[in-house]
mmCIF file with all atom_site columns, C-alpha atoms in Angstrom:
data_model
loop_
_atom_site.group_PDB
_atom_site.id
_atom_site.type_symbol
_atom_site.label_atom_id
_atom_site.label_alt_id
_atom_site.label_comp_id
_atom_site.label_asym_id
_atom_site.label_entity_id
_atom_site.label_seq_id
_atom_site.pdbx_PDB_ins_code
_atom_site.Cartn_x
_atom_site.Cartn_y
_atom_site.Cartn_z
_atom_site.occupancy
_atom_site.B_iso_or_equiv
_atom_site.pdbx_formal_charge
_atom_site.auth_seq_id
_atom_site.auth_comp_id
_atom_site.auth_asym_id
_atom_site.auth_atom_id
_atom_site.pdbx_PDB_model_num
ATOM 1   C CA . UNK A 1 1   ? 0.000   0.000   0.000  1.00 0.00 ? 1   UNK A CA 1
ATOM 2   C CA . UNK A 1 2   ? 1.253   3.723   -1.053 1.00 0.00 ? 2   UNK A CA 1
ATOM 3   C CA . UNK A 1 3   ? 2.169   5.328   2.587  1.00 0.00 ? 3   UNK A CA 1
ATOM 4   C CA . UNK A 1 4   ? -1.219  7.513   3.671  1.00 0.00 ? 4   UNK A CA 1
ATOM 5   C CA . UNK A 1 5   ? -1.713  11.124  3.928  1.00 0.00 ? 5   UNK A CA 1
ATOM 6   C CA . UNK A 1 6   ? -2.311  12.950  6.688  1.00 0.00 ? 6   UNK A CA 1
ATOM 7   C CA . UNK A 1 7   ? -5.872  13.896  7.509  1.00 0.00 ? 7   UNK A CA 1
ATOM 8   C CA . UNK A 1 8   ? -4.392  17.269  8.853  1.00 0.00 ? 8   UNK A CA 1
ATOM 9   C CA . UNK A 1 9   ? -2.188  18.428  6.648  1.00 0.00 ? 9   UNK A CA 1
ATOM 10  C CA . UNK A 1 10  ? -1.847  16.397  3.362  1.00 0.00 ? 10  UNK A CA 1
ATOM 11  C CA . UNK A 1 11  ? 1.546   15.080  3.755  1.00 0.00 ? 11  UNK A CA 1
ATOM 12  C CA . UNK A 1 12  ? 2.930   11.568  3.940  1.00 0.00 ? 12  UNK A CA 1
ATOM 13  C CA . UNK A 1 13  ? 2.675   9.797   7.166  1.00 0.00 ? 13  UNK A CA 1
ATOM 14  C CA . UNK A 1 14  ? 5.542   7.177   7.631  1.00 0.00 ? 14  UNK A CA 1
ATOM 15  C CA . UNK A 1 15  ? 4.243   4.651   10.015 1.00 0.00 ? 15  UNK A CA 1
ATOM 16  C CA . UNK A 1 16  ? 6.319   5.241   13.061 1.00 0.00 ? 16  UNK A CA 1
ATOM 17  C CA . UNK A 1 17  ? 5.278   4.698   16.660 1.00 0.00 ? 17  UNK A CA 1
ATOM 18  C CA . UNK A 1 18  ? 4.844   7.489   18.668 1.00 0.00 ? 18  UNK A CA 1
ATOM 19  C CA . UNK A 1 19  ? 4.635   9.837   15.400 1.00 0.00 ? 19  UNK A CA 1
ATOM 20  C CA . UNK A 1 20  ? 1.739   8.638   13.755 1.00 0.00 ? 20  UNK A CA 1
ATOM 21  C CA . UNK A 1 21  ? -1.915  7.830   14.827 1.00 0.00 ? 21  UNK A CA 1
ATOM 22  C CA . UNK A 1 22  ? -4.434  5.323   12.750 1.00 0.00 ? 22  UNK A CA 1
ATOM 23  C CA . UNK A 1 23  ? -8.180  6.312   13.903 1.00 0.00 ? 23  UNK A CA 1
ATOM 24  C CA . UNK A 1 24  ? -10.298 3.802   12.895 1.00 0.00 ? 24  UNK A CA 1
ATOM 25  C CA . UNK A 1 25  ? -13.895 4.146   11.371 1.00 0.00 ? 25  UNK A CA 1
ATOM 26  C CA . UNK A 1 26  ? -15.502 1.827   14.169 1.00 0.00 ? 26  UNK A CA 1
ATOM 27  C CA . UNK A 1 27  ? -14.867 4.047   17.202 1.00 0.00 ? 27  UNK A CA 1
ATOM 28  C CA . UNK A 1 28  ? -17.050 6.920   15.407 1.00 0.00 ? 28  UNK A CA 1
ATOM 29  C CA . UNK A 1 29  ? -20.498 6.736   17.334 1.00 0.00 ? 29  UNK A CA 1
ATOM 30  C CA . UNK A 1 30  ? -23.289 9.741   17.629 1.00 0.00 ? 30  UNK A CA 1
ATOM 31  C CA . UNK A 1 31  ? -21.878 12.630  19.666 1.00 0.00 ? 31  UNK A CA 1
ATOM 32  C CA . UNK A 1 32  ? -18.458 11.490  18.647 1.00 0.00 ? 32  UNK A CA 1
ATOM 33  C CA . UNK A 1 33  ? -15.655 13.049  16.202 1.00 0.00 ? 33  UNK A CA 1
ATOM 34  C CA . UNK A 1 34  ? -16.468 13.677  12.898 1.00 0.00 ? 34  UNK A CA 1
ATOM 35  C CA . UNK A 1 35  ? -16.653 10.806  10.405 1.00 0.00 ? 35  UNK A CA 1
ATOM 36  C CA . UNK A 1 36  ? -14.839 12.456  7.501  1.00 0.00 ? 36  UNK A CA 1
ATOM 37  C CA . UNK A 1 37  ? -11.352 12.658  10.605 1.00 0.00 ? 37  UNK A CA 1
ATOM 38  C CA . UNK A 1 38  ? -11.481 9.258   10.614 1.00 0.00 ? 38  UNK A CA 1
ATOM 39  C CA . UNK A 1 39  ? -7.872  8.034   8.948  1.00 0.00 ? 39  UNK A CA 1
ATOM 40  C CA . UNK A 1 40  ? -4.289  8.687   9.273  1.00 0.00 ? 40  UNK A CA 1
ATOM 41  C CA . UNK A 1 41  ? -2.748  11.388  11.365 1.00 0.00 ? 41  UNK A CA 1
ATOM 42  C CA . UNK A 1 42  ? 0.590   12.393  12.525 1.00 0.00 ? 42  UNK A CA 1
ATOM 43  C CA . UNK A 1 43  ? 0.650   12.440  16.018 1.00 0.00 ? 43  UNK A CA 1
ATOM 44  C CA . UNK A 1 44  ? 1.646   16.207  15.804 1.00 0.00 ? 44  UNK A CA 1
ATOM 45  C CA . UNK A 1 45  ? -1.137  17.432  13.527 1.00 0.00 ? 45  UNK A CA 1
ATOM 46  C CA . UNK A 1 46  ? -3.776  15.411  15.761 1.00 0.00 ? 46  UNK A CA 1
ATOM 47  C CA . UNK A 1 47  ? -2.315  17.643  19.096 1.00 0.00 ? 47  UNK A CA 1
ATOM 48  C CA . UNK A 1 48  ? -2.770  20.690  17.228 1.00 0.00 ? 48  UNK A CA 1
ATOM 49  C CA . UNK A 1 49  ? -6.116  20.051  15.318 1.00 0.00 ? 49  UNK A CA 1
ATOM 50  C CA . UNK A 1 50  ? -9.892  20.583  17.138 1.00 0.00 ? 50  UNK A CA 1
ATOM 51  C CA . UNK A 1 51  ? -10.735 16.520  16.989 1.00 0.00 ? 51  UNK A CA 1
ATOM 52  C CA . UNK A 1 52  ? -7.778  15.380  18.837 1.00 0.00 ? 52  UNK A CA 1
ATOM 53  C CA . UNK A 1 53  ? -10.160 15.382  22.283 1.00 0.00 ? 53  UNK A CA 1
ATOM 54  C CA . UNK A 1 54  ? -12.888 14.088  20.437 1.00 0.00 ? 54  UNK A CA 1
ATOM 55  C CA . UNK A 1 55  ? -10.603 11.292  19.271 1.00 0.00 ? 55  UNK A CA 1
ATOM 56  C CA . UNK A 1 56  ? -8.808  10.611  22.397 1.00 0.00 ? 56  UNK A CA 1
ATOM 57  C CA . UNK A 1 57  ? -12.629 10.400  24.324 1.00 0.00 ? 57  UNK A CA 1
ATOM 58  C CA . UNK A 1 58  ? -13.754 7.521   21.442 1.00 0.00 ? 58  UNK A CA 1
ATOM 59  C CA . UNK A 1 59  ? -10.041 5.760   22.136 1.00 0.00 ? 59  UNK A CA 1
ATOM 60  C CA . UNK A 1 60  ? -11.064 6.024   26.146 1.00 0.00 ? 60  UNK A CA 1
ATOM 61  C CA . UNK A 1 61  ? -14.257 4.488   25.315 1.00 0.00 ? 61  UNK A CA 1
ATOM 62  C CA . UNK A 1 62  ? -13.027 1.691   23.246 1.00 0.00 ? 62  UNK A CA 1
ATOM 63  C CA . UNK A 1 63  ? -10.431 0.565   25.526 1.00 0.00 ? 63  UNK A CA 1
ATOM 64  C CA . UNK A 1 64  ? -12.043 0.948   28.510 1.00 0.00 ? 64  UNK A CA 1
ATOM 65  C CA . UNK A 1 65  ? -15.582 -0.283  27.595 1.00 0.00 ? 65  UNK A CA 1
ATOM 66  C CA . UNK A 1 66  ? -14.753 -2.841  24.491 1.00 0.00 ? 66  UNK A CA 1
ATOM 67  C CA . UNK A 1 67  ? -11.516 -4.177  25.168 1.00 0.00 ? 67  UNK A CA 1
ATOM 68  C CA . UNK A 1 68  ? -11.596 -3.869  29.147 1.00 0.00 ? 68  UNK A CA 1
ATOM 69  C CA . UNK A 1 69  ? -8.866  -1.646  29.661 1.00 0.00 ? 69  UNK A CA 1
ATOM 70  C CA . UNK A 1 70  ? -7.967  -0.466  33.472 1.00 0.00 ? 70  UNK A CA 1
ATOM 71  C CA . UNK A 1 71  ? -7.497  2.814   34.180 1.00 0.00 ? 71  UNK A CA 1
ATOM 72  C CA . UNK A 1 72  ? -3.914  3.328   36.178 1.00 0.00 ? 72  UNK A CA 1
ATOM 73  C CA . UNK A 1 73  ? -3.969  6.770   37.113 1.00 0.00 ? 73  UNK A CA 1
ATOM 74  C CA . UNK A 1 74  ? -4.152  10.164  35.299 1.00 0.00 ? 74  UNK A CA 1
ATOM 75  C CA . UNK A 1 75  ? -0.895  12.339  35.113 1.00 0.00 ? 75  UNK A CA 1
ATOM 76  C CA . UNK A 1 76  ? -1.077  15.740  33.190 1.00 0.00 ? 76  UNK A CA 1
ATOM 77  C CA . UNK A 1 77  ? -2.702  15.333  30.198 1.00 0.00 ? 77  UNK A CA 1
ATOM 78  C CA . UNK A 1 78  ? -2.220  11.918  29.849 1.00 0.00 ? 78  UNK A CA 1
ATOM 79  C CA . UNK A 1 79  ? -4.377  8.411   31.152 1.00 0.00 ? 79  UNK A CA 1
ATOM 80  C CA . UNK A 1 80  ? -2.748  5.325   31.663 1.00 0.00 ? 80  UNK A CA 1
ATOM 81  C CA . UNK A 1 81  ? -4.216  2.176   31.072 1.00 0.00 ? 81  UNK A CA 1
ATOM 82  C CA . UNK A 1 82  ? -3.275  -1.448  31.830 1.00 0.00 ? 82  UNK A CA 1
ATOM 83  C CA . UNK A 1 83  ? -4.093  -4.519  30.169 1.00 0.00 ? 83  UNK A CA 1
ATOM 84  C CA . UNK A 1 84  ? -5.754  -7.247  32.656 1.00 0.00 ? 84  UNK A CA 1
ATOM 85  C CA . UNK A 1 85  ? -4.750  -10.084 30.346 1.00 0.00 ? 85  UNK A CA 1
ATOM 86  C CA . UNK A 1 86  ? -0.952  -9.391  30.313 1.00 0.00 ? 86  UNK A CA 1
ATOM 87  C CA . UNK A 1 87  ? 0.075   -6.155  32.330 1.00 0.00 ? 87  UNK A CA 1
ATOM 88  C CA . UNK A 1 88  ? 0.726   -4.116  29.430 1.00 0.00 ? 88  UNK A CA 1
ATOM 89  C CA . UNK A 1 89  ? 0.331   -0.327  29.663 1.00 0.00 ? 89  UNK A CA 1
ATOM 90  C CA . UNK A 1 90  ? -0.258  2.391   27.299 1.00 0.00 ? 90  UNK A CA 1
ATOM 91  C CA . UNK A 1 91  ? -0.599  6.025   28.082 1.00 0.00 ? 91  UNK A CA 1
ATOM 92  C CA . UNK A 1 92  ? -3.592  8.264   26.142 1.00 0.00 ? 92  UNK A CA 1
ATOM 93  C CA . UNK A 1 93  ? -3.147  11.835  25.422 1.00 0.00 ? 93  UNK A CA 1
ATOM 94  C CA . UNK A 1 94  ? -6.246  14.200  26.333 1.00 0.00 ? 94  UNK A CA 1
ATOM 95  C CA . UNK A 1 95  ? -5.222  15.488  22.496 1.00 0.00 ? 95  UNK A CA 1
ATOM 96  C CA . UNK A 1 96  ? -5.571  12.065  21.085 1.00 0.00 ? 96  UNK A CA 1
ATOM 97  C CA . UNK A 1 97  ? -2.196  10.709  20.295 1.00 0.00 ? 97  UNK A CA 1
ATOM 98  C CA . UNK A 1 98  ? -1.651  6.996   21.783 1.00 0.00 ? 98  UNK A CA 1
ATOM 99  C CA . UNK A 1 99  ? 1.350   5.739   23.088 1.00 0.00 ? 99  UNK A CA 1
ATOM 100 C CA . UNK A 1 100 ? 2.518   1.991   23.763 1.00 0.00 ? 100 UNK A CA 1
ATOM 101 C CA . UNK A 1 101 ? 4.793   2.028   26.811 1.00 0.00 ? 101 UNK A CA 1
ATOM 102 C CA . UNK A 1 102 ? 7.731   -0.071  26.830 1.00 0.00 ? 102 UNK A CA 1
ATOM 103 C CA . UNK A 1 103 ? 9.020   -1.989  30.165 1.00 0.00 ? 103 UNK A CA 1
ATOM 104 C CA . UNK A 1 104 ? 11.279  0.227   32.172 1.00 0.00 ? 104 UNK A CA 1
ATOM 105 C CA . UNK A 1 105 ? 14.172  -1.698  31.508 1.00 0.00 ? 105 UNK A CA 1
ATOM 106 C CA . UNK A 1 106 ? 13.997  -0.320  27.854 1.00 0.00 ? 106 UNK A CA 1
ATOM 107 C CA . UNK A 1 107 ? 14.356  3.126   28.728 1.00 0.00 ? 107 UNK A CA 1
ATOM 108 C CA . UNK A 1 108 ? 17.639  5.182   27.575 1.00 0.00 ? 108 UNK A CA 1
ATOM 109 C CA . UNK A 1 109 ? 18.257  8.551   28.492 1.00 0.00 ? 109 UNK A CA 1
ATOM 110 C CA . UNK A 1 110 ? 19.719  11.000  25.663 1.00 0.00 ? 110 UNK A CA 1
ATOM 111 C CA . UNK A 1 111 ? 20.048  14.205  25.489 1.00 0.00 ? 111 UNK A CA 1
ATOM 112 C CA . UNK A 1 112 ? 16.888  15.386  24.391 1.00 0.00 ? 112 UNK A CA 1
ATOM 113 C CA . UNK A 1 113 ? 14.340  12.994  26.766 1.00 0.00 ? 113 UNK A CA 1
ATOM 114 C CA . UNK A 1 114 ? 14.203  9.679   27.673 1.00 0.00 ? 114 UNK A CA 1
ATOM 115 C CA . UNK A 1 115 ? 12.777  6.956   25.477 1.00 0.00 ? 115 UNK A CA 1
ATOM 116 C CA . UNK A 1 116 ? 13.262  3.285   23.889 1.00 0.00 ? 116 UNK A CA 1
ATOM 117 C CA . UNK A 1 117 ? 14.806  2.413   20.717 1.00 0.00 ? 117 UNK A CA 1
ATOM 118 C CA . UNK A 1 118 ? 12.153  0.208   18.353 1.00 0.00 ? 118 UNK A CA 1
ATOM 119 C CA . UNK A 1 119 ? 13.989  -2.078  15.895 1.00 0.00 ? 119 UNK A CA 1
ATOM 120 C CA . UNK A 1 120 ? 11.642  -3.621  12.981 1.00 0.00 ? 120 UNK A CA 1
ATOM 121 C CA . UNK A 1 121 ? 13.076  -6.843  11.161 1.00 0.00 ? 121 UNK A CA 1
ATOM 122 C CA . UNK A 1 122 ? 11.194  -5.320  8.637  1.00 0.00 ? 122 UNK A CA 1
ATOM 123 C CA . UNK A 1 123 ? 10.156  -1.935  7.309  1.00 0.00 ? 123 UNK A CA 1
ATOM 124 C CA . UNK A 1 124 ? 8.207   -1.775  4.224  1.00 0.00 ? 124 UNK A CA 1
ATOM 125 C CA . UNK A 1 125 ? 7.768   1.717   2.739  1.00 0.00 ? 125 UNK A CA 1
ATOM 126 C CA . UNK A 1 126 ? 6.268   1.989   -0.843 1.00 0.00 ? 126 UNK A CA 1
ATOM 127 C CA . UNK A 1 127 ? 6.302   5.772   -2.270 1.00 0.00 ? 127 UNK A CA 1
ATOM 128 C CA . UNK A 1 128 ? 5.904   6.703   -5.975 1.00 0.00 ? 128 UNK A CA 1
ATOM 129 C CA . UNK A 1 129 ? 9.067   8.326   -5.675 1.00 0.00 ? 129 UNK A CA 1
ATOM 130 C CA . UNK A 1 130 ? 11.503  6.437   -8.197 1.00 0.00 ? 130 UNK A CA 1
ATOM 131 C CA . UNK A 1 131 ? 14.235  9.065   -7.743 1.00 0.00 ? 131 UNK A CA 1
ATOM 132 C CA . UNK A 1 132 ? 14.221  8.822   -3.779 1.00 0.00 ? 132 UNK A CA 1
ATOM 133 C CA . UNK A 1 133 ? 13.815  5.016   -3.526 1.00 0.00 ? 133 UNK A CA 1
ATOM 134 C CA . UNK A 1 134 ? 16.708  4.392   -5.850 1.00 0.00 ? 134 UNK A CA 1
ATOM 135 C CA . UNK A 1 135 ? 19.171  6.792   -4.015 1.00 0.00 ? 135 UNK A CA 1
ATOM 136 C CA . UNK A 1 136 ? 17.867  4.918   -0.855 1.00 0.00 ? 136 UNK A CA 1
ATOM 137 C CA . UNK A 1 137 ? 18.368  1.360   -2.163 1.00 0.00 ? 137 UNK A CA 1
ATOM 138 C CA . UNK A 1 138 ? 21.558  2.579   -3.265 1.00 0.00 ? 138 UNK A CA 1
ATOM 139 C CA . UNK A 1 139 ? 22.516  3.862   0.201  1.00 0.00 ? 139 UNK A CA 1
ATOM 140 C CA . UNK A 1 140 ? 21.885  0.596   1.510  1.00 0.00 ? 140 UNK A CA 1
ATOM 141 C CA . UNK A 1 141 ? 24.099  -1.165  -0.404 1.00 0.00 ? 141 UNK A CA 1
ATOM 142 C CA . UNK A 1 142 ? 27.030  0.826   -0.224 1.00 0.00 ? 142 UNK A CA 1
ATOM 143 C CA . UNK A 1 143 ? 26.864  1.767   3.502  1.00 0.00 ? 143 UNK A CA 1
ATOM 144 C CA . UNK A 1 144 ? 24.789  -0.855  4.873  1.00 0.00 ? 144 UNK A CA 1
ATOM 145 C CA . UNK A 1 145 ? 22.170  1.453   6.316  1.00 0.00 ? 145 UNK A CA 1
ATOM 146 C CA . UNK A 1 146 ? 20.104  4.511   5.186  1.00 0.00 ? 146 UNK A CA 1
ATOM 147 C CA . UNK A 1 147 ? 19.308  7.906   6.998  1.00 0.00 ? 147 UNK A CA 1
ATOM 148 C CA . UNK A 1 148 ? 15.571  8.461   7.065  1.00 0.00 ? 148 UNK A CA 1
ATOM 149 C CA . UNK A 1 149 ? 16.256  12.433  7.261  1.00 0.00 ? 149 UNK A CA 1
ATOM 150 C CA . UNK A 1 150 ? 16.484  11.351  3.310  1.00 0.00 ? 150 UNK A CA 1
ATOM 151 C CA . UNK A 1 151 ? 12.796  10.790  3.284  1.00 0.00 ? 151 UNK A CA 1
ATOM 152 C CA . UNK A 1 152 ? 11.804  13.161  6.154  1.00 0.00 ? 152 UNK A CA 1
ATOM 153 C CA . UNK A 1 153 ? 13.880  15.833  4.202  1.00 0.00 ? 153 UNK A CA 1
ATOM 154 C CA . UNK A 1 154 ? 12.610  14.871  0.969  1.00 0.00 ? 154 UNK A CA 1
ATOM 155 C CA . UNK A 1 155 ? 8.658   14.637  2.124  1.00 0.00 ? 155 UNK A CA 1
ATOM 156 C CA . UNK A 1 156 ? 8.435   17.751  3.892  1.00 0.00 ? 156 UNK A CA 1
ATOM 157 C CA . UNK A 1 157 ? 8.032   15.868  7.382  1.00 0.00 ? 157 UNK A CA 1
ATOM 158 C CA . UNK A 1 158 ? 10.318  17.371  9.711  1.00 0.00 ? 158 UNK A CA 1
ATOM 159 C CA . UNK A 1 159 ? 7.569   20.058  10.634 1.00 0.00 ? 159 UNK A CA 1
ATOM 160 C CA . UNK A 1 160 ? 5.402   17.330  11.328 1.00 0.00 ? 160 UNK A CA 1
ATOM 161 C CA . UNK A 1 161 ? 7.387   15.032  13.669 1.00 0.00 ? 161 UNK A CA 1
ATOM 162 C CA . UNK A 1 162 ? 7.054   15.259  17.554 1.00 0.00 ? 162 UNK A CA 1
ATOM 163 C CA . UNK A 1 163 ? 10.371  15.802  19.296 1.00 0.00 ? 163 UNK A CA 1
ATOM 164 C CA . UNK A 1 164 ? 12.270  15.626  15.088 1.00 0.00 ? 164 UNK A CA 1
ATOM 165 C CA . UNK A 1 165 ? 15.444  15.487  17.393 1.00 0.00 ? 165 UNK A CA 1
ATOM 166 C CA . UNK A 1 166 ? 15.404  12.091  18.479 1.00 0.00 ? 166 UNK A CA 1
ATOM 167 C CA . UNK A 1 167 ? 15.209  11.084  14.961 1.00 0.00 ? 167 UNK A CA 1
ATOM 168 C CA . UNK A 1 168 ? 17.759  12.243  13.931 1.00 0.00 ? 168 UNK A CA 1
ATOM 169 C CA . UNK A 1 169 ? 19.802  8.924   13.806 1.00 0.00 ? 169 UNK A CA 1
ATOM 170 C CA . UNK A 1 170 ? 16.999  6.941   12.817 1.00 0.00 ? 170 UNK A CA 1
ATOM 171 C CA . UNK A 1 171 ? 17.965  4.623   10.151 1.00 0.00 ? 171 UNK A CA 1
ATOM 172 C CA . UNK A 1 172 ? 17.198  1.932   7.669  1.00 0.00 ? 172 UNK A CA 1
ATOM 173 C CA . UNK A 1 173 ? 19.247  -1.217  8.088  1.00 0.00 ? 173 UNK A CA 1
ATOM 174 C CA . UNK A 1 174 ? 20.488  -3.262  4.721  1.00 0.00 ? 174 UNK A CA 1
ATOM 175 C CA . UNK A 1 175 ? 18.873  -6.657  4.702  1.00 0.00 ? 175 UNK A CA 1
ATOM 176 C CA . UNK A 1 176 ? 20.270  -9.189  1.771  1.00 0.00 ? 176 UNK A CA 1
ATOM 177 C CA . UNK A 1 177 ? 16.942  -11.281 2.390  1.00 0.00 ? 177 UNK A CA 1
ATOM 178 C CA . UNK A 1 178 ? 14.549  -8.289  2.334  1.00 0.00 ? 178 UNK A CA 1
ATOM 179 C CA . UNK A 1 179 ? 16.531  -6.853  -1.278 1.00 0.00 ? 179 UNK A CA 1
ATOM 180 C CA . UNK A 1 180 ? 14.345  -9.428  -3.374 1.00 0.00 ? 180 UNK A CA 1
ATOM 181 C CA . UNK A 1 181 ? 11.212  -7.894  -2.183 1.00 0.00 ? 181 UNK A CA 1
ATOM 182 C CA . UNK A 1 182 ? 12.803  -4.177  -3.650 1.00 0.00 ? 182 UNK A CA 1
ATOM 183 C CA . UNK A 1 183 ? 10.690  -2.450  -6.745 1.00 0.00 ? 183 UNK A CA 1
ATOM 184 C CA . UNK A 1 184 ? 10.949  1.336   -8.321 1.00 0.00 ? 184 UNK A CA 1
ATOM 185 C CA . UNK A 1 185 ? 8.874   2.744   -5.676 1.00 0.00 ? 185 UNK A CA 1
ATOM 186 C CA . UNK A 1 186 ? 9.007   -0.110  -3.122 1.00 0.00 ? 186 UNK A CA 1
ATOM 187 C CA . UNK A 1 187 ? 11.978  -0.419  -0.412 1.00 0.00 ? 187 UNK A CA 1
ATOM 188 C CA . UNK A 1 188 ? 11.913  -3.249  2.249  1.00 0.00 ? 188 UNK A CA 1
ATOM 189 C CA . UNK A 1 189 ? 14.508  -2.938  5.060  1.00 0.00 ? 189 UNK A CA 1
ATOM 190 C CA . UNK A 1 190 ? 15.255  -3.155  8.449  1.00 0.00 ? 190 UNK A CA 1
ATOM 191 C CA . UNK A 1 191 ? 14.365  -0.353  10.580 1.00 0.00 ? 191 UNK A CA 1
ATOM 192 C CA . UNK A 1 192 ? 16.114  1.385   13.846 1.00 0.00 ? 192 UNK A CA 1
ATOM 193 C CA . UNK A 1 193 ? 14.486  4.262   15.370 1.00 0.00 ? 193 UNK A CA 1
ATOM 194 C CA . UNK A 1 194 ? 14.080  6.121   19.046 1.00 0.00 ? 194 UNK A CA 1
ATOM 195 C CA . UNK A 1 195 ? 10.660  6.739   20.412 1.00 0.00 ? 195 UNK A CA 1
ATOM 196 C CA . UNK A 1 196 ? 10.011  9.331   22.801 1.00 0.00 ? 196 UNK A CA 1
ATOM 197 C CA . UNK A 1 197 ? 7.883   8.829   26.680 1.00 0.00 ? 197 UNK A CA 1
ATOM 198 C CA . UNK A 1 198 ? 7.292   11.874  27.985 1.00 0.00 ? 198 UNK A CA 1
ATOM 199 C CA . UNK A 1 199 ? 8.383   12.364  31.551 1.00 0.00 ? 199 UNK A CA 1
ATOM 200 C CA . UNK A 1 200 ? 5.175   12.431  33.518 1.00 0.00 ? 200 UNK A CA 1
ATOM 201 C CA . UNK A 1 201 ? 4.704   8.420   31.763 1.00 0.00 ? 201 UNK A CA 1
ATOM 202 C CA . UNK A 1 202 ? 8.380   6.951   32.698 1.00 0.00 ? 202 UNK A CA 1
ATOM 203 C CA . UNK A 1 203 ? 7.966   5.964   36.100 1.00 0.00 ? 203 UNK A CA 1
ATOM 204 C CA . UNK A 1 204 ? 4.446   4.378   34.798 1.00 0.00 ? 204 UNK A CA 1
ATOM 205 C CA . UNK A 1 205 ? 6.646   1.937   32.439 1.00 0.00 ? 205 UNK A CA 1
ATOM 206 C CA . UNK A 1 206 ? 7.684   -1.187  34.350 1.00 0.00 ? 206 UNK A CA 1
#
């Protein structure tokens, strides 16, 4: 599938966690945000549109009432939420944005936060962007590993990324496996990337 556009401001949303946000069609009810918001968001446009509390009141609802979600504790703007079947905890902006948190003993502390590196096995991106995919597959073969500044700097996206500075060594990794599954406007890769908790949600993590 072509990577998405942005509900808010009609860029390309690179599915990264903690940067983007999926709203499905089946939380929309009566009363709640507007059918036509329904989509893919970065996280960033969702904080600064009107629908991000709408959207974060339908996510409350789902988890909560449908999936049987416990509610933690509330800490600034955010509500954490525990999962009875295995522990796991995920913090819910009053904006909207979701965020998985990771166990505390993933946490690293950089200069600009705190946070938990994600590493895919595998990263498919497909953009109908000959020019950029080529001088990306040919990044990977010569240095093992691409930059994704060269998409976020390509796309437009830096405006649109929370906290842009702890991407700033995110990368995609060379796989020889992956290469078969390469096209003109299709790249398949390993990914390595940081992802940002804010500070009222790290001593939630555990």
């Amino acid at each position: 599938m072509i990577a998405p556009r942005c509900l808010g401001c009609g860029r390309v949303v690179v599915s990264l966690f903690g940067q983007i946000e999926r709203l499905d069609s089946y939380l929309l009810e009566p009363g709640g945000p507007p059918a036509e918001t329904a989509g893919h968001w970065h996280s960033q446009c969702l904080v600064a549109s009107p629908v991000g509390g709408a959207w974060a009141a339908a996510r409350m609802r789902n988890l909560v009432d449908v999936r049987g979600y416990g509610v933690v504790e509330r800490t600034g703007s955010w509500c954490v939420l525990e999962d009875p079947r295995d522990g796991a905890r995920m913090g819910l902006s009053d904006q909207g944005p979701l965020l998985v948190l990771p166990p505390a003993t993933a946490l690293a502390h950089r200069a600009w936060g705190s946070g938990y590196r994600e590493r895919k096995a595998e990263y498919n991106l497909h953009l109908p962007m000959p020019d950029l995919i080529a001088a990306m597959q040919a990044a990977l073969v010569r240095d093992g590993a691409c930059p994704m500044a060269m998409v976020f700097d390509r796309l437009e996206l830096w405006s649109c990324l929370q906290h842009p500075e702890a991407l700033a060594d995110a990368r995609f990794v060379y796989d020889e496996e992956l290469r078969e599954e390469w096209g003109a406007e299709w790249l398949c890769a390993g990914a390595e990337y940081d992802v940002v908790v804010p500070p009222e949600l790290l001593r939630r993590c555990r």
